Each structure stands twice: as structure tokens, then as C-alpha cells.
mmCIF file of C-alpha atoms and ligand atoms in Angstrom:
data_model
loop_
_atom_site.group_PDB
_atom_site.id
_atom_site.type_symbol
_atom_site.label_atom_id
_atom_site.label_comp_id
_atom_site.label_asym_id
_atom_site.label_seq_id
_atom_site.Cartn_x
_atom_site.Cartn_y
_atom_site.Cartn_z
ATOM 1 C CA MET A 1 -24.547 -38.339 -21.231
ATOM 2 C CA SER A 2 -24.518 -40.562 -18.166
ATOM 3 C CA SER A 3 -22.602 -40.524 -14.873
ATOM 4 C CA ARG A 4 -19.595 -41.919 -16.758
ATOM 5 C CA LYS A 5 -16.942 -39.233 -17.115
ATOM 6 C CA PRO A 6 -17.057 -37.918 -20.713
ATOM 7 C CA LEU A 7 -13.969 -38.668 -22.778
ATOM 8 C CA VAL A 8 -12.910 -36.670 -25.821
ATOM 9 C CA ALA A 9 -9.970 -38.197 -27.671
ATOM 10 C CA GLY A 10 -8.124 -36.700 -30.600
ATOM 11 C CA ASN A 11 -6.631 -39.166 -33.061
ATOM 12 C CA TRP A 12 -4.022 -37.190 -34.972
ATOM 13 C CA LYS A 13 -3.412 -40.124 -37.369
ATOM 14 C CA MET A 14 -0.357 -39.424 -39.576
ATOM 15 C CA HIS A 15 -0.365 -35.683 -38.992
ATOM 16 C CA LEU A 16 1.732 -33.152 -37.050
ATOM 17 C CA THR A 17 5.422 -33.002 -36.190
ATOM 18 C CA ALA A 18 6.657 -33.096 -32.599
ATOM 19 C CA ALA A 19 6.886 -29.307 -32.471
ATOM 20 C CA GLN A 20 3.396 -28.863 -33.911
ATOM 21 C CA GLY A 21 2.115 -31.419 -31.443
ATOM 22 C CA VAL A 22 3.578 -29.582 -28.447
ATOM 23 C CA SER A 23 1.982 -26.347 -29.553
ATOM 24 C CA LEU A 24 -1.436 -28.042 -30.027
ATOM 25 C CA VAL A 25 -1.224 -29.719 -26.615
ATOM 26 C CA GLN A 26 -0.447 -26.339 -25.004
ATOM 27 C CA ASN A 27 -3.419 -24.710 -26.690
ATOM 28 C CA ILE A 28 -5.771 -27.515 -25.638
ATOM 29 C CA ASP A 29 -4.469 -27.372 -22.070
ATOM 30 C CA ASP A 30 -4.955 -23.581 -21.860
ATOM 31 C CA PHE A 31 -8.540 -24.065 -22.979
ATOM 32 C CA CYS A 32 -9.225 -26.923 -20.531
ATOM 33 C CA ARG A 33 -7.880 -24.901 -17.578
ATOM 34 C CA GLU A 34 -10.309 -22.086 -18.421
ATOM 35 C CA LEU A 35 -13.220 -24.432 -19.045
ATOM 36 C CA LYS A 36 -12.771 -26.356 -15.762
ATOM 37 C CA ALA A 37 -14.940 -29.081 -17.157
ATOM 38 C CA ASP A 38 -15.148 -32.594 -15.803
ATOM 39 C CA VAL A 39 -14.145 -34.030 -19.164
ATOM 40 C CA GLU A 40 -11.225 -36.330 -19.761
ATOM 41 C CA VAL A 41 -9.249 -35.163 -22.748
ATOM 42 C CA VAL A 42 -6.803 -37.468 -24.499
ATOM 43 C CA VAL A 43 -4.556 -36.842 -27.507
ATOM 44 C CA ALA A 44 -3.114 -39.572 -29.732
ATOM 45 C CA PRO A 45 -0.036 -38.187 -31.532
ATOM 46 C CA PRO A 46 2.028 -40.185 -33.992
ATOM 47 C CA PHE A 47 4.939 -42.043 -32.344
ATOM 48 C CA THR A 48 7.522 -39.355 -33.238
ATOM 49 C CA ALA A 49 5.493 -36.743 -31.310
ATOM 50 C CA ILE A 50 4.609 -38.813 -28.241
ATOM 51 C CA HIS A 51 7.712 -38.171 -26.203
ATOM 52 C CA SER A 52 7.708 -34.414 -26.580
ATOM 53 C CA ALA A 53 3.935 -34.267 -25.876
ATOM 54 C CA SER A 54 4.467 -36.450 -22.809
ATOM 55 C CA THR A 55 7.286 -34.204 -21.556
ATOM 56 C CA VAL A 56 5.279 -30.994 -21.855
ATOM 57 C CA ILE A 57 2.232 -32.624 -20.258
ATOM 58 C CA ASP A 58 4.425 -33.759 -17.340
ATOM 59 C CA ILE A 59 6.415 -30.539 -16.864
ATOM 60 C CA ASP A 60 3.385 -28.254 -17.102
ATOM 61 C CA ARG A 61 1.253 -30.617 -14.976
ATOM 62 C CA MET A 62 -1.416 -30.789 -17.616
ATOM 63 C CA GLN A 63 -4.492 -32.928 -17.065
ATOM 64 C CA LEU A 64 -4.369 -34.237 -20.674
ATOM 65 C CA GLY A 65 -4.055 -37.956 -21.256
ATOM 66 C CA LEU A 66 -1.899 -39.580 -23.899
ATOM 67 C CA ALA A 67 -2.796 -42.369 -26.285
ATOM 68 C CA ALA A 68 -0.790 -44.269 -28.890
ATOM 69 C CA GLN A 69 -2.406 -45.069 -32.217
ATOM 70 C CA ASN A 70 -1.143 -48.628 -32.304
ATOM 71 C CA MET A 71 1.299 -50.974 -30.566
ATOM 72 C CA HIS A 72 2.791 -54.445 -30.887
ATOM 73 C CA TRP A 73 1.675 -57.062 -28.384
ATOM 74 C CA GLU A 74 5.165 -58.228 -27.419
ATOM 75 C CA ALA A 75 7.154 -56.346 -24.732
ATOM 76 C CA GLU A 76 10.268 -56.358 -26.904
ATOM 77 C CA GLY A 77 11.870 -58.329 -29.743
ATOM 78 C CA ALA A 78 12.994 -58.430 -33.355
ATOM 79 C CA PHE A 79 9.973 -56.633 -34.836
ATOM 80 C CA THR A 80 11.412 -53.943 -37.087
ATOM 81 C CA GLY A 81 9.295 -50.843 -37.182
ATOM 82 C CA GLU A 82 7.110 -51.742 -34.218
ATOM 83 C CA ILE A 83 6.553 -50.084 -30.848
ATOM 84 C CA SER A 84 6.007 -52.111 -27.664
ATOM 85 C CA PRO A 85 3.756 -51.613 -24.641
ATOM 86 C CA THR A 86 6.740 -51.155 -22.350
ATOM 87 C CA MET A 87 7.995 -48.297 -24.580
ATOM 88 C CA LEU A 88 4.571 -46.698 -24.283
ATOM 89 C CA THR A 89 4.320 -46.990 -20.521
ATOM 90 C CA ALA A 90 7.856 -45.522 -20.234
ATOM 91 C CA ALA A 91 6.539 -42.510 -22.202
ATOM 92 C CA ARG A 92 3.578 -42.228 -19.766
ATOM 93 C CA VAL A 93 1.054 -43.304 -22.367
ATOM 94 C CA GLY A 94 -2.197 -44.405 -20.682
ATOM 95 C CA TYR A 95 -4.323 -45.423 -23.692
ATOM 96 C CA VAL A 96 -3.823 -47.145 -27.015
ATOM 97 C CA ILE A 97 -6.197 -47.022 -29.973
ATOM 98 C CA LEU A 98 -6.565 -50.596 -31.248
ATOM 99 C CA GLY A 99 -8.451 -51.993 -34.212
ATOM 100 C CA HIS A 100 -8.962 -48.682 -35.967
ATOM 101 C CA SER A 101 -10.581 -49.310 -39.345
ATOM 102 C CA GLU A 102 -7.592 -47.756 -41.094
ATOM 103 C CA ARG A 103 -5.309 -50.364 -39.531
ATOM 104 C CA ARG A 104 -7.731 -53.140 -40.336
ATOM 105 C CA GLU A 105 -8.045 -51.981 -43.949
ATOM 106 C CA HIS A 106 -4.564 -50.763 -44.899
ATOM 107 C CA PHE A 107 -2.430 -52.893 -42.588
ATOM 108 C CA PHE A 108 -4.553 -56.041 -42.622
ATOM 109 C CA GLU A 109 -5.084 -56.253 -38.881
ATOM 110 C CA THR A 110 -7.414 -59.088 -38.020
ATOM 111 C CA ASP A 111 -9.669 -59.522 -35.005
ATOM 112 C CA GLU A 112 -7.174 -62.091 -33.750
ATOM 113 C CA VAL A 113 -4.231 -59.700 -33.863
ATOM 114 C CA ILE A 114 -6.313 -56.948 -32.309
ATOM 115 C CA ASN A 115 -7.332 -59.311 -29.500
ATOM 116 C CA LYS A 116 -3.651 -60.060 -28.782
ATOM 117 C CA LYS A 117 -2.945 -56.344 -28.596
ATOM 118 C CA VAL A 118 -5.950 -55.700 -26.341
ATOM 119 C CA LYS A 119 -4.792 -58.365 -23.870
ATOM 120 C CA SER A 120 -1.192 -57.155 -23.969
ATOM 121 C CA ALA A 121 -2.247 -53.514 -23.409
ATOM 122 C CA ILE A 122 -4.311 -54.487 -20.384
ATOM 123 C CA SER A 123 -1.529 -56.575 -18.904
ATOM 124 C CA HIS A 124 0.827 -53.582 -19.229
ATOM 125 C CA GLY A 125 -1.632 -51.187 -17.574
ATOM 126 C CA ILE A 126 -2.561 -49.395 -20.804
ATOM 127 C CA SER A 127 -6.286 -48.915 -21.489
ATOM 128 C CA PRO A 128 -7.324 -50.068 -24.962
ATOM 129 C CA ILE A 129 -9.609 -47.856 -26.985
ATOM 130 C CA LEU A 130 -11.051 -50.701 -29.027
ATOM 131 C CA CYS A 131 -12.524 -49.522 -32.319
ATOM 132 C CA CYS A 132 -15.308 -51.135 -34.279
ATOM 133 C CA GLY A 133 -17.364 -50.025 -37.239
ATOM 134 C CA GLU A 134 -19.162 -51.241 -40.316
ATOM 135 C CA SER A 135 -18.665 -50.488 -43.997
ATOM 136 C CA LEU A 136 -21.397 -48.923 -46.073
ATOM 137 C CA ASP A 137 -22.161 -52.317 -47.679
ATOM 138 C CA ILE A 138 -22.756 -53.885 -44.277
ATOM 139 C CA ARG A 139 -24.904 -50.964 -43.171
ATOM 140 C CA GLU A 140 -26.991 -51.174 -46.350
ATOM 141 C CA SER A 141 -27.449 -54.917 -46.035
ATOM 142 C CA GLY A 142 -28.874 -54.501 -42.523
ATOM 143 C CA GLU A 143 -26.048 -56.487 -40.908
ATOM 144 C CA THR A 144 -24.572 -53.702 -38.780
ATOM 145 C CA LEU A 145 -25.484 -54.901 -35.291
ATOM 146 C CA ALA A 146 -24.375 -58.488 -35.950
ATOM 147 C CA PHE A 147 -21.104 -57.310 -37.511
ATOM 148 C CA ILE A 148 -20.285 -54.979 -34.621
ATOM 149 C CA GLU A 149 -21.112 -57.741 -32.145
ATOM 150 C CA GLY A 150 -18.622 -60.007 -33.926
ATOM 151 C CA GLN A 151 -15.856 -57.392 -33.745
ATOM 152 C CA ILE A 152 -16.468 -56.646 -30.056
ATOM 153 C CA ARG A 153 -16.643 -60.326 -29.001
ATOM 154 C CA ALA A 154 -13.517 -61.208 -31.019
ATOM 155 C CA GLY A 155 -11.581 -58.165 -29.816
ATOM 156 C CA LEU A 156 -12.356 -58.948 -26.185
ATOM 157 C CA GLU A 157 -11.996 -62.724 -26.279
ATOM 158 C CA ASP A 158 -10.417 -64.181 -23.128
ATOM 159 C CA VAL A 159 -10.485 -60.863 -21.269
ATOM 160 C CA SER A 160 -11.893 -61.359 -17.772
ATOM 161 C CA ALA A 161 -14.331 -58.930 -16.137
ATOM 162 C CA ALA A 162 -11.652 -58.180 -13.508
ATOM 163 C CA ARG A 163 -9.318 -56.924 -16.259
ATOM 164 C CA ALA A 164 -11.933 -55.114 -18.344
ATOM 165 C CA THR A 165 -12.267 -52.087 -16.067
ATOM 166 C CA GLY A 166 -10.377 -49.508 -18.138
ATOM 167 C CA ILE A 167 -11.469 -50.551 -21.602
ATOM 168 C CA VAL A 168 -12.987 -47.881 -23.835
ATOM 169 C CA ILE A 169 -14.945 -48.765 -26.997
ATOM 170 C CA ALA A 170 -15.127 -46.452 -30.005
ATOM 171 C CA TYR A 171 -17.862 -46.968 -32.558
ATOM 172 C CA GLU A 172 -16.665 -45.502 -35.845
ATOM 173 C CA PRO A 173 -18.740 -46.348 -38.920
ATOM 174 C CA ILE A 174 -16.216 -46.559 -41.751
ATOM 175 C CA TRP A 175 -18.414 -44.613 -44.143
ATOM 176 C CA ALA A 176 -18.458 -41.667 -41.734
ATOM 177 C CA ILE A 177 -14.690 -41.408 -41.218
ATOM 178 C CA GLY A 178 -13.161 -38.392 -42.936
ATOM 179 C CA THR A 179 -16.147 -38.102 -45.252
ATOM 180 C CA GLY A 180 -18.050 -35.279 -43.636
ATOM 181 C CA LYS A 181 -21.015 -37.696 -43.355
ATOM 182 C CA THR A 182 -21.947 -38.637 -39.842
ATOM 183 C CA ALA A 183 -24.240 -41.320 -38.581
ATOM 184 C CA THR A 184 -27.345 -39.703 -37.171
ATOM 185 C CA PRO A 185 -27.252 -39.551 -33.393
ATOM 186 C CA LYS A 186 -30.076 -42.153 -33.387
ATOM 187 C CA MET A 187 -28.067 -44.543 -35.590
ATOM 188 C CA ALA A 188 -24.995 -44.113 -33.416
ATOM 189 C CA GLU A 189 -27.027 -44.570 -30.215
ATOM 190 C CA GLU A 190 -28.584 -47.769 -31.499
ATOM 191 C CA VAL A 191 -25.171 -49.304 -32.096
ATOM 192 C CA CYS A 192 -23.679 -47.965 -28.846
ATOM 193 C CA GLU A 193 -26.613 -49.347 -26.851
ATOM 194 C CA HIS A 194 -26.048 -52.689 -28.542
ATOM 195 C CA ILE A 195 -22.345 -52.577 -27.641
ATOM 196 C CA ARG A 196 -23.270 -51.846 -24.011
ATOM 197 C CA ASN A 197 -25.610 -54.847 -23.926
ATOM 198 C CA ILE A 198 -22.864 -57.056 -25.340
ATOM 199 C CA LEU A 199 -20.471 -55.795 -22.659
ATOM 200 C CA GLY A 200 -23.095 -56.723 -20.073
ATOM 201 C CA ASP A 201 -23.442 -60.174 -21.570
ATOM 202 C CA ILE A 202 -19.658 -60.742 -21.564
ATOM 203 C CA PHE A 203 -18.646 -59.023 -18.335
ATOM 204 C CA GLY A 204 -21.736 -58.386 -16.229
ATOM 205 C CA THR A 205 -23.546 -55.295 -14.983
ATOM 206 C CA THR A 206 -20.637 -53.301 -13.490
ATOM 207 C CA ILE A 207 -18.566 -53.220 -16.683
ATOM 208 C CA LYS A 208 -21.729 -52.652 -18.680
ATOM 209 C CA ALA A 209 -22.591 -49.601 -16.593
ATOM 210 C CA ASN A 210 -19.102 -48.151 -16.323
ATOM 211 C CA THR A 211 -17.488 -48.622 -19.740
ATOM 212 C CA ARG A 212 -17.223 -45.535 -21.837
ATOM 213 C CA ILE A 213 -18.389 -45.882 -25.422
ATOM 214 C CA LEU A 214 -17.333 -43.161 -27.880
ATOM 215 C CA TYR A 215 -18.714 -42.187 -31.251
ATOM 216 C CA GLY A 216 -16.268 -41.342 -34.059
ATOM 217 C CA GLY A 217 -16.748 -40.294 -37.676
ATOM 218 C CA SER A 218 -16.745 -36.663 -38.816
ATOM 219 C CA VAL A 219 -17.368 -35.313 -35.308
ATOM 220 C CA LYS A 220 -17.145 -31.527 -35.300
ATOM 221 C CA ALA A 221 -18.066 -28.650 -33.002
ATOM 222 C CA GLU A 222 -21.386 -28.310 -34.844
ATOM 223 C CA ASN A 223 -22.573 -31.881 -34.306
ATOM 224 C CA ALA A 224 -20.771 -33.089 -31.168
ATOM 225 C CA ALA A 225 -23.451 -32.063 -28.679
ATOM 226 C CA LEU A 226 -26.082 -34.082 -30.527
ATOM 227 C CA PHE A 227 -24.057 -37.260 -30.037
ATOM 228 C CA PHE A 228 -23.172 -36.458 -26.419
ATOM 229 C CA ALA A 229 -26.899 -36.056 -25.636
ATOM 230 C CA GLU A 230 -27.448 -39.757 -26.330
ATOM 231 C CA LYS A 231 -27.691 -42.092 -23.341
ATOM 232 C CA ASN A 232 -25.034 -44.595 -24.364
ATOM 233 C CA ILE A 233 -22.524 -42.220 -25.981
ATOM 234 C CA ASP A 234 -19.891 -41.015 -23.534
ATOM 235 C CA GLY A 235 -17.671 -38.916 -25.760
ATOM 236 C CA ALA A 236 -15.974 -38.870 -29.104
ATOM 237 C CA LEU A 237 -12.946 -40.145 -30.992
ATOM 238 C CA VAL A 238 -12.132 -37.252 -33.284
ATOM 239 C CA GLY A 239 -9.895 -37.296 -36.391
ATOM 240 C CA GLY A 240 -9.769 -34.284 -38.687
ATOM 241 C CA ALA A 241 -11.215 -31.874 -36.145
ATOM 242 C CA ALA A 242 -8.571 -32.877 -33.577
ATOM 243 C CA LEU A 243 -5.744 -31.264 -35.559
ATOM 244 C CA THR A 244 -6.261 -27.691 -34.517
ATOM 245 C CA ALA A 245 -7.245 -26.239 -31.155
ATOM 246 C CA GLY A 246 -9.840 -24.086 -32.925
ATOM 247 C CA ALA A 247 -11.694 -27.177 -34.094
ATOM 248 C CA PHE A 248 -11.012 -29.494 -31.148
ATOM 249 C CA ASN A 249 -11.614 -27.240 -28.142
ATOM 250 C CA PRO A 250 -15.333 -26.595 -28.855
ATOM 251 C CA ILE A 251 -15.856 -30.385 -28.993
ATOM 252 C CA ILE A 252 -14.383 -30.590 -25.484
ATOM 253 C CA ALA A 253 -16.752 -27.784 -24.426
ATOM 254 C CA ALA A 254 -19.682 -29.656 -25.911
ATOM 255 C CA ALA A 255 -18.926 -32.623 -23.668
ATOM 256 C CA LYS A 256 -19.144 -30.482 -20.511
ATOM 257 C CA THR A 257 -22.070 -31.776 -18.484
HETATM 258 P P1 LIG B 1 -12.695 -38.050 -38.684
HETATM 259 O O1 LIG B 1 -13.123 -37.319 -37.456
HETATM 260 O O2 LIG B 1 -11.692 -37.326 -39.501
HETATM 261 O O3 LIG B 1 -13.884 -38.519 -39.470
HETATM 262 O O4 LIG B 1 -11.948 -39.376 -38.207
HETATM 263 C C1 LIG B 1 -12.552 -40.175 -37.245
HETATM 264 C C2 LIG B 1 -11.564 -41.212 -36.803
HETATM 265 O O5 LIG B 1 -11.193 -42.095 -37.541
HETATM 266 C C3 LIG B 1 -11.001 -41.071 -35.446
HETATM 267 O O6 LIG B 1 -10.304 -42.212 -35.081
#
């Protein structure tokens, strides 16, 4: 882990009601207060649970951050079923997960759409957590680094260095998501180092040095520390193990420097 502040984010995906979410947030916060670690902890509830999570975070003055799992790029309009960046900022949401492989695969999000969302999030003061990751086919054909480079460059097209300050990148190999298989820390580090070099090429040395790059894909208490020990991995984007405090809190503890 580097001087970049570690970030552990829990992507709840399509799990947990508002009431369950409030209870989980309270349990995570209790743990973080005890731990006193210099780790940024973010939860990404489904939209129906964001407002209640936001309220309890605000009222109890919790240090937890809030992320959305998706958003539309327009501020408002006739887009049935969508949620806008202004709705998110009104709910005190500071991050948005964009380009998750599940949205690319099941909801046909393209690099072009993801890029629109990235630019919109930044212009509304929301930090994108831009996800990238290769399929097993791509990994086995030896194309991983080139494929990831394509996703990163396309997702960040037309973003200036001045606006790239808060961006977070999450490397999530598709074959490791929800499968119990993880990349080895070396495999993950190789890709995260490559991502950092691409950031340097696009934005220069400051953004390269300061951008947090997370690993995601079957992260658990038992393996988290191995990833966090790598030079270019600054935390984790956690799915299944983010749904209970018992599984999530030890991952936060593992990120303590
Ligand atoms: P799992 O931790 O369940 O593999 O999910 C990872 C993920 O997709 C987080 O966004």
C-alpha cells in the first residue's frame, strides 16, 4: 500500500432493503470507530436504500462514504427508470460505480455510454469509480493488458487532468467476480501497475501518483491483505463479502496501514 489513502468500497448490488442497509451501515460504523484506521470506507446500496443510509450517516455523523451503483448522464429528463447525478448529490452521494462488468454485460453499456457518465459525474462533483476487467477468454488469449488499456482510455476520453483528481479505478477481472476465484495478487498487481502507467500517459505524474486503484473479484477477509500489500493496489471493491458486517469489517481492518 502506498501513501494514497486506502479505500474499501462495498458494492451491495441488488441486495438489501433500506432497513437492512441502515443496520449494516450502523454495524460498519461501530467497527470503524473502534478501529480508528485511516481507511476510507464507502458503501454502494441499491437506489431504494440510498436515502435512508444517507440520513443515518448524516445524523450519526459517520465517516462512511456513499456510492451509487449507476446513474444517467443527464441532470433530468424523460428517462423512465433512471436516476440522475443531481438526485445523487441531493442524497449526499459522493461516488458512483460506473462501467461495472454486470452493467456492461446485462445492460449493454458501451465504453461510449460509460464515458458520458464519467464526464457527467465529474461535472456534478461525484467521483466515478470506473470499473474495468477482462473475461476469461481474453485472459487466456494473452490480451488482458491491451483490453484493459482500451477500456480505460475509452472510459476517460476527453477528461482533462484538472478534472481527473477524484477518479477511482477498479480492476475487476470478470472471471473472478462472484466465483470464489481470485486473481493472484501478482496478476492483479500487473494489471493495476499497467493502469497506473496509462493514467500517467493520459494525465501526467500527479494523477498517476494520486489515483487510487482498487482490486475487485472475490475479495474476502482471508485474501484482502495479500492484495493490499501490492504497490499499485490501494483497496478493494467488494461484492458478496460486503453484505454482512461480519464479512466486510475484517476487510476494512486488513486495509489499515
Ligand atoms: P464479489 O466480491 O462478489 O466477487 O464481487 C465483486 C464485484 O463485482 C464488486 O463490484
